[in-house]
Coordinates of C-alpha atoms in Angstrom, one line a residue:
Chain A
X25 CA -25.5 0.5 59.4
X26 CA -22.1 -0.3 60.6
X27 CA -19.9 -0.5 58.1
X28 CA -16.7 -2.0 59.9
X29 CA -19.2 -4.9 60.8
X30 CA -20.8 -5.0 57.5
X31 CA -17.5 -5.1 55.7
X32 CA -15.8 -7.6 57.7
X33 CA -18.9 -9.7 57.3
X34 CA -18.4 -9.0 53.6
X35 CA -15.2 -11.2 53.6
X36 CA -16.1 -13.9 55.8
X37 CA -19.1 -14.9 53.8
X38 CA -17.1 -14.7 50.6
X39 CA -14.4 -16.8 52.3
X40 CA -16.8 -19.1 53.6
X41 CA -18.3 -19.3 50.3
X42 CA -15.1 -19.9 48.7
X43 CA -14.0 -22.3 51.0
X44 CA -17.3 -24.6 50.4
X45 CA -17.3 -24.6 46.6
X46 CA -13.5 -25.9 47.2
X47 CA -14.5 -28.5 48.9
X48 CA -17.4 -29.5 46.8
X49 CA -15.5 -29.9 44.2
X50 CA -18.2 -31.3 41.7
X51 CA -20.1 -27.8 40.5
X52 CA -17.0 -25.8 39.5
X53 CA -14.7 -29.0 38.3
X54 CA -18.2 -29.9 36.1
X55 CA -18.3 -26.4 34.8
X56 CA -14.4 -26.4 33.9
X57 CA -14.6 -29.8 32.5
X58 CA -17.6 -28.5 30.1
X59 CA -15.2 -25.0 29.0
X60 CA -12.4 -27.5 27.9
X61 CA -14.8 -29.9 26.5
X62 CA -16.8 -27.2 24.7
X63 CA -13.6 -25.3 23.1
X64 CA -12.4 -28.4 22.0
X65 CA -16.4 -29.2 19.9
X66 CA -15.6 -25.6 18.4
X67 CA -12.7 -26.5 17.7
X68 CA -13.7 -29.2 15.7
X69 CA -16.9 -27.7 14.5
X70 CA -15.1 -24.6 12.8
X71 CA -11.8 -26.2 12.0
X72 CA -10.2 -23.8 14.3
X73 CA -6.7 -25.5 14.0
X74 CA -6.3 -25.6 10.3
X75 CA -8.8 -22.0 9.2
X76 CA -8.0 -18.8 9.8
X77 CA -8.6 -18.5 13.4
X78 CA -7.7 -14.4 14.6
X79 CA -11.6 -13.6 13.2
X80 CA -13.6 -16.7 15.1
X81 CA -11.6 -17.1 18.0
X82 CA -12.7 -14.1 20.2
X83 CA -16.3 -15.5 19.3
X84 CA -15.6 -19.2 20.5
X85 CA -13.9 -18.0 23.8
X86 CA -16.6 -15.9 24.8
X87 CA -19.6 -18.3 23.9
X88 CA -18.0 -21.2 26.0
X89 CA -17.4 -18.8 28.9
X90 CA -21.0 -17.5 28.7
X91 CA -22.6 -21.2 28.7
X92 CA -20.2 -22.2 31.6
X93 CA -20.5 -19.4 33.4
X94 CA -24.9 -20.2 33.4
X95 CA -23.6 -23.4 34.3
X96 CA -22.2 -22.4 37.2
X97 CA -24.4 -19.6 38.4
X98 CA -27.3 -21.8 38.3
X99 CA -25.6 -23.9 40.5
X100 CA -24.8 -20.8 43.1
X101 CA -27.5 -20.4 45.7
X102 CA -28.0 -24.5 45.7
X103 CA -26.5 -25.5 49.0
X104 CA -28.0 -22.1 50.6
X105 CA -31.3 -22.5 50.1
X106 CA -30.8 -26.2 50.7
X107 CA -29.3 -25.3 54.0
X108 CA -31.1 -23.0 55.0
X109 CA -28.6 -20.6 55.4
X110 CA -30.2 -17.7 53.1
X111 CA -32.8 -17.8 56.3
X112 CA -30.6 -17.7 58.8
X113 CA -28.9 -14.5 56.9
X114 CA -31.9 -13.0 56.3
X115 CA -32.9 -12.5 60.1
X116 CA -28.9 -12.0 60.9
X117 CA -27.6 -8.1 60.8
X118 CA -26.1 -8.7 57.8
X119 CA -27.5 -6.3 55.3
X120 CA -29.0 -8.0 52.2
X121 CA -26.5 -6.0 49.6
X122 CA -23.5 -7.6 51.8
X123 CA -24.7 -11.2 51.1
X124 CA -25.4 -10.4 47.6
X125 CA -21.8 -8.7 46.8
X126 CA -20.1 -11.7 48.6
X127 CA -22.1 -14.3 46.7
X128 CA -21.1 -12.1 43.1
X129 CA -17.3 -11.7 44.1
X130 CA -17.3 -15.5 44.6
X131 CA -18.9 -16.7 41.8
X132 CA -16.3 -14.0 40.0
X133 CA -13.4 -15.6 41.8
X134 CA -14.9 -19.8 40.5
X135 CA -15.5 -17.8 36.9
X136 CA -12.0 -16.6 36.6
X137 CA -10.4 -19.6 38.1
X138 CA -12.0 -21.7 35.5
X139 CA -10.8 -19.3 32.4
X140 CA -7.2 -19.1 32.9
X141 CA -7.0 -22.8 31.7
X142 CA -9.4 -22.0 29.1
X143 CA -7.0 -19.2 27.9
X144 CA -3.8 -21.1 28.3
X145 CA -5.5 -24.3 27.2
X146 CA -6.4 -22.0 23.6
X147 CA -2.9 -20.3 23.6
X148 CA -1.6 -23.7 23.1
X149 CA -4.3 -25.2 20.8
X150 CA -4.5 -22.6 18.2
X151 CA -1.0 -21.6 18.6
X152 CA -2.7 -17.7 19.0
X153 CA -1.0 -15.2 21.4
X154 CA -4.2 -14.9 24.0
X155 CA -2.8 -14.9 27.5
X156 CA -1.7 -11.4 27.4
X157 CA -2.4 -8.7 29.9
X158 CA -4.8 -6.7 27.8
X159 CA -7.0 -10.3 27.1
X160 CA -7.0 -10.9 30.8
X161 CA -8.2 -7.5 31.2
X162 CA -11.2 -7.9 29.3
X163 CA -12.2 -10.9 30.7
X164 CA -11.5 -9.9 34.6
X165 CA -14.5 -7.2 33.0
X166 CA -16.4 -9.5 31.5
X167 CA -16.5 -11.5 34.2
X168 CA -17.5 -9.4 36.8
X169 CA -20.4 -7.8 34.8
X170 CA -21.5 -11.4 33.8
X171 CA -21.1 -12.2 37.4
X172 CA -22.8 -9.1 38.7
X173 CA -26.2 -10.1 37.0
X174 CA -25.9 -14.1 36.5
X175 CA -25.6 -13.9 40.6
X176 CA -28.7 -11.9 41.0
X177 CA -31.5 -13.7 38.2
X178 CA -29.7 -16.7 39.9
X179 CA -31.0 -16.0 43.4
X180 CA -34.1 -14.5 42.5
X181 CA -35.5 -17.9 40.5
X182 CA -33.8 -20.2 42.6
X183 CA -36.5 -22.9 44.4
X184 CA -37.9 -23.2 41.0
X185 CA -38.0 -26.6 38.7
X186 CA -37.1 -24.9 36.1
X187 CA -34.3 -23.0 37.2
X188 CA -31.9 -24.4 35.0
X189 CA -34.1 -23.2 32.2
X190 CA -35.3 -20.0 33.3
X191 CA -31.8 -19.0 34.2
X192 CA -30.3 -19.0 30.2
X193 CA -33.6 -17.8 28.9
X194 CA -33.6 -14.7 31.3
X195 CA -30.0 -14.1 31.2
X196 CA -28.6 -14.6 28.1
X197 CA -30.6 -11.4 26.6
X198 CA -29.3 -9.2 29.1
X199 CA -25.8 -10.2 28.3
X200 CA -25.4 -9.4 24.6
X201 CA -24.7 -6.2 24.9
X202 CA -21.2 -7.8 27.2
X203 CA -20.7 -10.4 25.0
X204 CA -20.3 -8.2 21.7
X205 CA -18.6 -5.8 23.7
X206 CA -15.9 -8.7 24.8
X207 CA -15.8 -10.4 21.6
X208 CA -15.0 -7.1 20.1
X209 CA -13.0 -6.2 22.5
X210 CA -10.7 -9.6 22.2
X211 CA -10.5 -9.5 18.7
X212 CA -9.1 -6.1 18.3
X213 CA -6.8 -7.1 20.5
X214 CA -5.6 -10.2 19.0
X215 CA -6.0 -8.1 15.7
X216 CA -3.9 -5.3 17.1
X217 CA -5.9 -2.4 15.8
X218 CA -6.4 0.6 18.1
X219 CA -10.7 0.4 17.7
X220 CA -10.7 -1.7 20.9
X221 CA -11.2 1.4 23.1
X222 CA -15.3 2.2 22.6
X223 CA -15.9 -1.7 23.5
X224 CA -13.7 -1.4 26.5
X225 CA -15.4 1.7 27.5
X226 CA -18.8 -0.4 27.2
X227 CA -17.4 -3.0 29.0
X228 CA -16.7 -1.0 31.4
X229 CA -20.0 1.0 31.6
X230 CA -21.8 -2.5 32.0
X231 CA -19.7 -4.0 34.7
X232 CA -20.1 -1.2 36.4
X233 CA -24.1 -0.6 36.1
X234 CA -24.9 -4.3 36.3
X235 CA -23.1 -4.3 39.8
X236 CA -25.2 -1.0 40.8
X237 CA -28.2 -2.1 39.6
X238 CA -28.0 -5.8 40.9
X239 CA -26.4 -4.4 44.2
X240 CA -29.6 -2.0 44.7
X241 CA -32.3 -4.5 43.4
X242 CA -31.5 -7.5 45.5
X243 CA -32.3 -5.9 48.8
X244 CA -36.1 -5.1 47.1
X245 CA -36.6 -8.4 45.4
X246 CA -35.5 -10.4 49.1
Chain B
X5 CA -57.4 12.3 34.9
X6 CA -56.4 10.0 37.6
X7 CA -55.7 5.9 36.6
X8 CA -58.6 4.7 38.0
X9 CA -61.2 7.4 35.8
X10 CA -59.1 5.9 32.8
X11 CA -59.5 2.7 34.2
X12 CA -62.9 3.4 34.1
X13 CA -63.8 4.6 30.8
X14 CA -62.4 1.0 29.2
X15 CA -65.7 0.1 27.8
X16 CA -67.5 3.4 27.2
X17 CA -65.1 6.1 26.1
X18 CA -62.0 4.2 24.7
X19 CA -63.5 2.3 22.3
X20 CA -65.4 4.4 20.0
X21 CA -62.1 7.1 20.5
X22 CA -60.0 4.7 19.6
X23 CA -61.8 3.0 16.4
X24 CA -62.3 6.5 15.5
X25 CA -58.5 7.5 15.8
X26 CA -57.5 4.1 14.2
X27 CA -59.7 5.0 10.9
X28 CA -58.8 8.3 10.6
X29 CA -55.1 7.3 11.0
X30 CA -55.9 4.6 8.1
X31 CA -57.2 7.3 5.7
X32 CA -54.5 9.8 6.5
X33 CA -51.2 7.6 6.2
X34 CA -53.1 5.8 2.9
X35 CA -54.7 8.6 0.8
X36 CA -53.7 12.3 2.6
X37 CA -50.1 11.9 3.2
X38 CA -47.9 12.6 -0.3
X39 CA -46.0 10.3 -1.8
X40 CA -42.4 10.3 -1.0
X41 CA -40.3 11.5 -3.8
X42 CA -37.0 8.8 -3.5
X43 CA -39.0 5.8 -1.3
X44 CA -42.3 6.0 -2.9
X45 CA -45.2 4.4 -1.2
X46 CA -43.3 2.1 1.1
X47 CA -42.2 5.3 3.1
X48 CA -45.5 5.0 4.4
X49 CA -44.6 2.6 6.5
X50 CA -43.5 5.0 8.2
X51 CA -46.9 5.5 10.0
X52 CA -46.9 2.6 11.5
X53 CA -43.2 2.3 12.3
X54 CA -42.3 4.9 14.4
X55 CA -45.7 4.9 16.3
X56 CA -45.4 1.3 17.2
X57 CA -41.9 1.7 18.0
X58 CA -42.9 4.7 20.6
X59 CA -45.8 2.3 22.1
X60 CA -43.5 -0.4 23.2
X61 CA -41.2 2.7 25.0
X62 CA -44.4 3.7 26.6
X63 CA -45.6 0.5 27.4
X64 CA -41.8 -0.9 28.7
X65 CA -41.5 2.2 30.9
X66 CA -45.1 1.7 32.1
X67 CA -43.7 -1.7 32.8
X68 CA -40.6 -1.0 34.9
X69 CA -42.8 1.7 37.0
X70 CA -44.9 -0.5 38.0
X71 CA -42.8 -2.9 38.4
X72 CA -41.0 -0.6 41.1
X73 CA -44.4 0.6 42.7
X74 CA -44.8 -3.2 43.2
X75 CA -41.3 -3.9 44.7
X76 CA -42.6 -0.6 47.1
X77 CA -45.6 -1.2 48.5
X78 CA -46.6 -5.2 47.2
X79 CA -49.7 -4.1 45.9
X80 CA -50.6 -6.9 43.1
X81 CA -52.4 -4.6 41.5
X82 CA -49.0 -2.6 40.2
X83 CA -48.1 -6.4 39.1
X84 CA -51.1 -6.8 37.2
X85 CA -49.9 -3.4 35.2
X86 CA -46.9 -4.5 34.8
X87 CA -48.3 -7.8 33.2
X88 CA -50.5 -5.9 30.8
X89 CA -48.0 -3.6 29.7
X90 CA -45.1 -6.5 29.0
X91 CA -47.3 -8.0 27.0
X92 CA -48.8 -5.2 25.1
X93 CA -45.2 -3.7 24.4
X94 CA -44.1 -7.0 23.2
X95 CA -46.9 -6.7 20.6
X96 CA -45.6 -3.3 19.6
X97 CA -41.8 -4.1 19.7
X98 CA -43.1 -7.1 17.2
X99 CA -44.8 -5.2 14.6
X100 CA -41.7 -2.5 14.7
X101 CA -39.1 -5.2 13.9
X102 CA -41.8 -6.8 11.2
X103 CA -42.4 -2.9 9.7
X104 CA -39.1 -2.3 9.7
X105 CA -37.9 -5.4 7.6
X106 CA -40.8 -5.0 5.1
X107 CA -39.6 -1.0 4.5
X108 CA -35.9 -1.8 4.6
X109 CA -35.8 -4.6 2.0
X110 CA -37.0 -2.3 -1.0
X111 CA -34.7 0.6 0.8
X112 CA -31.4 -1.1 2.1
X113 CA -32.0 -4.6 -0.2
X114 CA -31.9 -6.7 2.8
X115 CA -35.0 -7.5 5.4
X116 CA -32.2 -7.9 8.0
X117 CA -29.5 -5.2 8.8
X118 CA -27.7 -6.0 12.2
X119 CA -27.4 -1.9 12.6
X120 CA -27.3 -1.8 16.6
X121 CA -30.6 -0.2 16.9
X122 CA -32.6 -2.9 15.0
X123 CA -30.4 -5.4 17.1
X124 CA -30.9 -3.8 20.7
X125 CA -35.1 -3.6 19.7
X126 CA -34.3 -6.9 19.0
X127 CA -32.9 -7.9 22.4
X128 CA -35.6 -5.6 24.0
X129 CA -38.1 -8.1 22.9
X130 CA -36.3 -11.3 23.9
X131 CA -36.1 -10.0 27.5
X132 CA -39.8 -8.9 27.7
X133 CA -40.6 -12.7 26.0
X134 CA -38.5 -14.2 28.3
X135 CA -40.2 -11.8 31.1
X136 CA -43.9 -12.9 29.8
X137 CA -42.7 -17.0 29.7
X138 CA -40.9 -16.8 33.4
X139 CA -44.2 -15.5 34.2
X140 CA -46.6 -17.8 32.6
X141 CA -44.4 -21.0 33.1
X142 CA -43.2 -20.8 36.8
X143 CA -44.2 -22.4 39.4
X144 CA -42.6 -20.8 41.7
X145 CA -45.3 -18.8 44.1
X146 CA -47.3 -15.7 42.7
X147 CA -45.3 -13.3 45.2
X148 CA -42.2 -14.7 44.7
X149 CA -42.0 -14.6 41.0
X150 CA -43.9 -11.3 40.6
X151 CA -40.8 -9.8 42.8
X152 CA -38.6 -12.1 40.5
X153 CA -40.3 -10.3 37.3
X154 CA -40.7 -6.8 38.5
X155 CA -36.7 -7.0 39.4
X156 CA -36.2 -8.3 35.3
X157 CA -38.5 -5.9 34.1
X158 CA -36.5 -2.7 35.9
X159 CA -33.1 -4.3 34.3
X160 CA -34.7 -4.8 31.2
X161 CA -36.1 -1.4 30.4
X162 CA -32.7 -0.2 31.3
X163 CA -32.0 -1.4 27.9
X164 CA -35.1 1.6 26.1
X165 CA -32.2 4.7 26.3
X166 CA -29.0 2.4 25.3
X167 CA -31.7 1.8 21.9
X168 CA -32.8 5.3 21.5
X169 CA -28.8 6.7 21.9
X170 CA -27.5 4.5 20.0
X171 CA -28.1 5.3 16.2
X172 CA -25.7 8.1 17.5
X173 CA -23.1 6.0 19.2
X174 CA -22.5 4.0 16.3
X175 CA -22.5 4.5 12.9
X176 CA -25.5 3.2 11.5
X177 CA -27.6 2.5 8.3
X178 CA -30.8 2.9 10.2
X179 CA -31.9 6.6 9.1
X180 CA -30.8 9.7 12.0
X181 CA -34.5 10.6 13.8
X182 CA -36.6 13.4 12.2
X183 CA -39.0 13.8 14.2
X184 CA -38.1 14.2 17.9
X185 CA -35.9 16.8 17.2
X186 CA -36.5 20.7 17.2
X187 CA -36.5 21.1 13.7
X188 CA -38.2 17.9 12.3
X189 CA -36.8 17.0 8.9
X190 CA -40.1 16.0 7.1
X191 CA -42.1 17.7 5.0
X192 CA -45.4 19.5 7.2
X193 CA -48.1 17.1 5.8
X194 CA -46.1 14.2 6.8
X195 CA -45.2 15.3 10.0
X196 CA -48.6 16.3 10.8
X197 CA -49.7 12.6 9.6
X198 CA -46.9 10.7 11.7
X199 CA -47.8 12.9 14.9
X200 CA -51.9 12.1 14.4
X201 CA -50.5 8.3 13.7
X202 CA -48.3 8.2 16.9
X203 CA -51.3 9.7 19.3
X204 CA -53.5 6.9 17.3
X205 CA -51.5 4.1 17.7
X206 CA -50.5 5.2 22.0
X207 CA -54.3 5.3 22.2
X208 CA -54.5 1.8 21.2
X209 CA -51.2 1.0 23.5
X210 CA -53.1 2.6 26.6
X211 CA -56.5 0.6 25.6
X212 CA -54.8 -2.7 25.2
X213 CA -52.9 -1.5 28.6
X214 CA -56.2 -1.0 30.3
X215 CA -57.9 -4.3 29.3
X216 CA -54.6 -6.0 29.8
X217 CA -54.7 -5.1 33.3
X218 CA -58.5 -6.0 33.8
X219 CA -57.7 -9.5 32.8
X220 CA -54.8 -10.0 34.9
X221 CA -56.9 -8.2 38.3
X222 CA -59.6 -11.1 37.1
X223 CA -57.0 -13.9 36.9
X224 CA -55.6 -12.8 40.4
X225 CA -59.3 -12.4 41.7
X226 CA -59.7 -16.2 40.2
X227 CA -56.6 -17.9 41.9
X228 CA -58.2 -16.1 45.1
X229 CA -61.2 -17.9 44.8
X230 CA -59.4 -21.0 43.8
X231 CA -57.3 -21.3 47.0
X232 CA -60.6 -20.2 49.0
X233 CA -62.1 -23.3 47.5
X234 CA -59.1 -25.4 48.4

């Protein structure tokens, strides 16, 4: 395998990736539009504004990123398969784990896009200190594990009716183990106690095996 | 013994082996094993417990191999194993979550403690459930979802050592493990009793396993026939 060609491969289907969810604006401006929309039912729901907020926040944050980002991911192999172009990959040189890694790193790139006016849109809402480095951090992490295995159960039941179904159902066990590790994560942060570091370290553990894992299984399941 | 002598032996040998072991367990865990001083009879739970808790490991790992050997050589027949062994590991997983909240209410005072080993069995059978219902429910075609599965099933076993480490990664209520450990911390009439329960109960795993996986080779030998038909 070359690797020069693999790798510059690598970036031109993540920027041509990129570069088509900009245009077609509706999947990732849909998915924003339902983060702000579902912070602001929370907010209402739990009386975020008024309550206590340090101890549910971290909790809110990381439920609406988790039902936006299956939003989004289910959306992620649509305008491949409708095209065709998964095919025309598949009997290209392009090595399956190279079209898999560029599809994760731009779904990461939409995810994160989408959270920093979630964060800043919360900072100012609930008048709580949350776009600091050590938040963003976290999430960067939390994102790319999410991303990591979202992007692979995505590809694999893509083509079926029930996508949209199957996707949350398959997913969302796979990802509590990230989303206590962020919440907990968050909320020491925010709380400003020093037993953040174990989560971290899970955080990091599961970004880094879910992107192993997915890299090595997608090539198998193709 | 090779798989397909066990194979075999699914309606001759295993059955009277395993009604045997099943009775005997029965009698041993209900009248041999003594009474446990603090718990009382409720520790014999116990018996039930910890084997079913090991047959959904076995069965989950069985699972995820054959869920590789499928993604290998896309032999349906691995897939068929798989199948069988999802399912009857779910069974298992269920009755350790059930025997688990019936023992720790009169011990703890709640049914429900979320004590990370309790919670990742808990997520360990939500993704072999969602596992069984992508399976059942798709209709996406039989080689494409079997890959689909076998690919979730690998992931989701992933999950069997984060549960068995972590009663020592976090502190927990849930109780340290006596038994597999070089110097077991029960008493030798109730270890004896827990290891005759646990080679009873992976019996019945490996017979539900077995039957599993001649239902599933029949279903696949149907849809054959089916599409013959067609």
């Amino acid at each position: 395998m070359d690797l020069a060609y693999q790798y510059s491969c690598l970036i031109s289907l993540t920027v041509a990736d990129l570069k088509l969810t900009w245009r077609e604006k509706s999947a990732w401006l849909t998915t924003a539009l339902f983060a702000c929309a579902a912070l602001l039912i929370y907010s209402f729901a739990l009386d975020l504004a008024s309550g206590i907020v340090v101890s549910l926040l971290p909790g809110v944050i990381w439920t609406v990123f988790l039902f936006a980002g299956i939003f989004s991911a289910s959306q992620s192999f649509h305008a491949d398969r409708e095209n065709g172009v998964l095919d025309a990959l598949r009997i290209s040189p392009v090595h399956p784990t190279i079209v898999y890694l560029s599809k994760t790193i731009s779904n990461f790139v939409q995810l994160a896009a989408i959270q920093i006016p979630v964060l800043l849109g919360a900072t100012v809402l609930f008048n709580e200190d949350i776009f600091q480095i050590n938040i963003i951090m976290i999430v960067l992490l939390g994102t790319l594990g999410y991303c990591s295995l979202t992007t692979l159960l995505s590809a694999l039941s893509f083509g079926s009716k029930s996508t949209n179904l199957m996707l949350p159902v398959m997913a969302l066990p796979l990802l509590v183990p990230l989303l206590i590790a962020c919440v907990e994560a968050t909320a020491s942060v925010l709380d400003d106690t020093p037993d953040g570091a174990p989560w971290m370290m899970l955080l990091v553990l599961f970004a880094i095996w879910t992107t192993l894992i997915s890299a090595l299984m997608f090539p198998l399941a193709d | 013994m090779n798989l397909n002598t066990l194979y075999n032996l699914r309606w001759t040998v295993l059955p009277p082996v395993v009604g045997v072991a099943i009775t005997v367990m029965a009698g041993l865990a209900l009248v041999s094993a003594p009474t446990e001083v603090v718990e009382g009879d409720v520790q014999r739970l116990l018996y039930v417990h910890l084997p079913s808790a090991l047959a959904s490991y076995l069965s989950f790992g069985i699972t995820a191999v054959c869920s590789a050997l499928f993604l290998i050589t896309r032999d349906f027949k691995w897939d068929a194993g798989a199948q069988a062994a999802a399912l009857v590991g779910l069974i298992f997983t269920a009755l350790t979550l059930i025997t688990g909240a019936l023992w720790g209410r009169p011990i703890w005072g709640v049914y429900w403690q979320w004590d990370p080993r309790i919670t990742t069995t808990l997520i360990l059978f939500l993704i072999f459930a969602a596992y069984l219902v992508a399976r059942k429910s798709s209709e996406l075609d039989n080689e494409r979802i079997a890959r689909f599965c076998s690919v979730y099933a690998i992931i989701g076993f992933l999950d069997v050592p984060l549960i068995h480490m972590s009663v020592r990664w976090w502190r927990t209520l849930h109780p340290q493990p006596i038994v597999s450990r070089l110097d077991p911390a029960l008493p030798t009439e109730m270890l004896l009793v827990t290891l005759f329960s646990v080679t009873a109960v992976l019996l019945v795993a490996v017979w539900f396993i077995v039957l599993g996986v001649e239902i599933e080779l029949l279903s696949q030998r149907l849809l054959k026939i089916k599409g013959r038909v067609r």
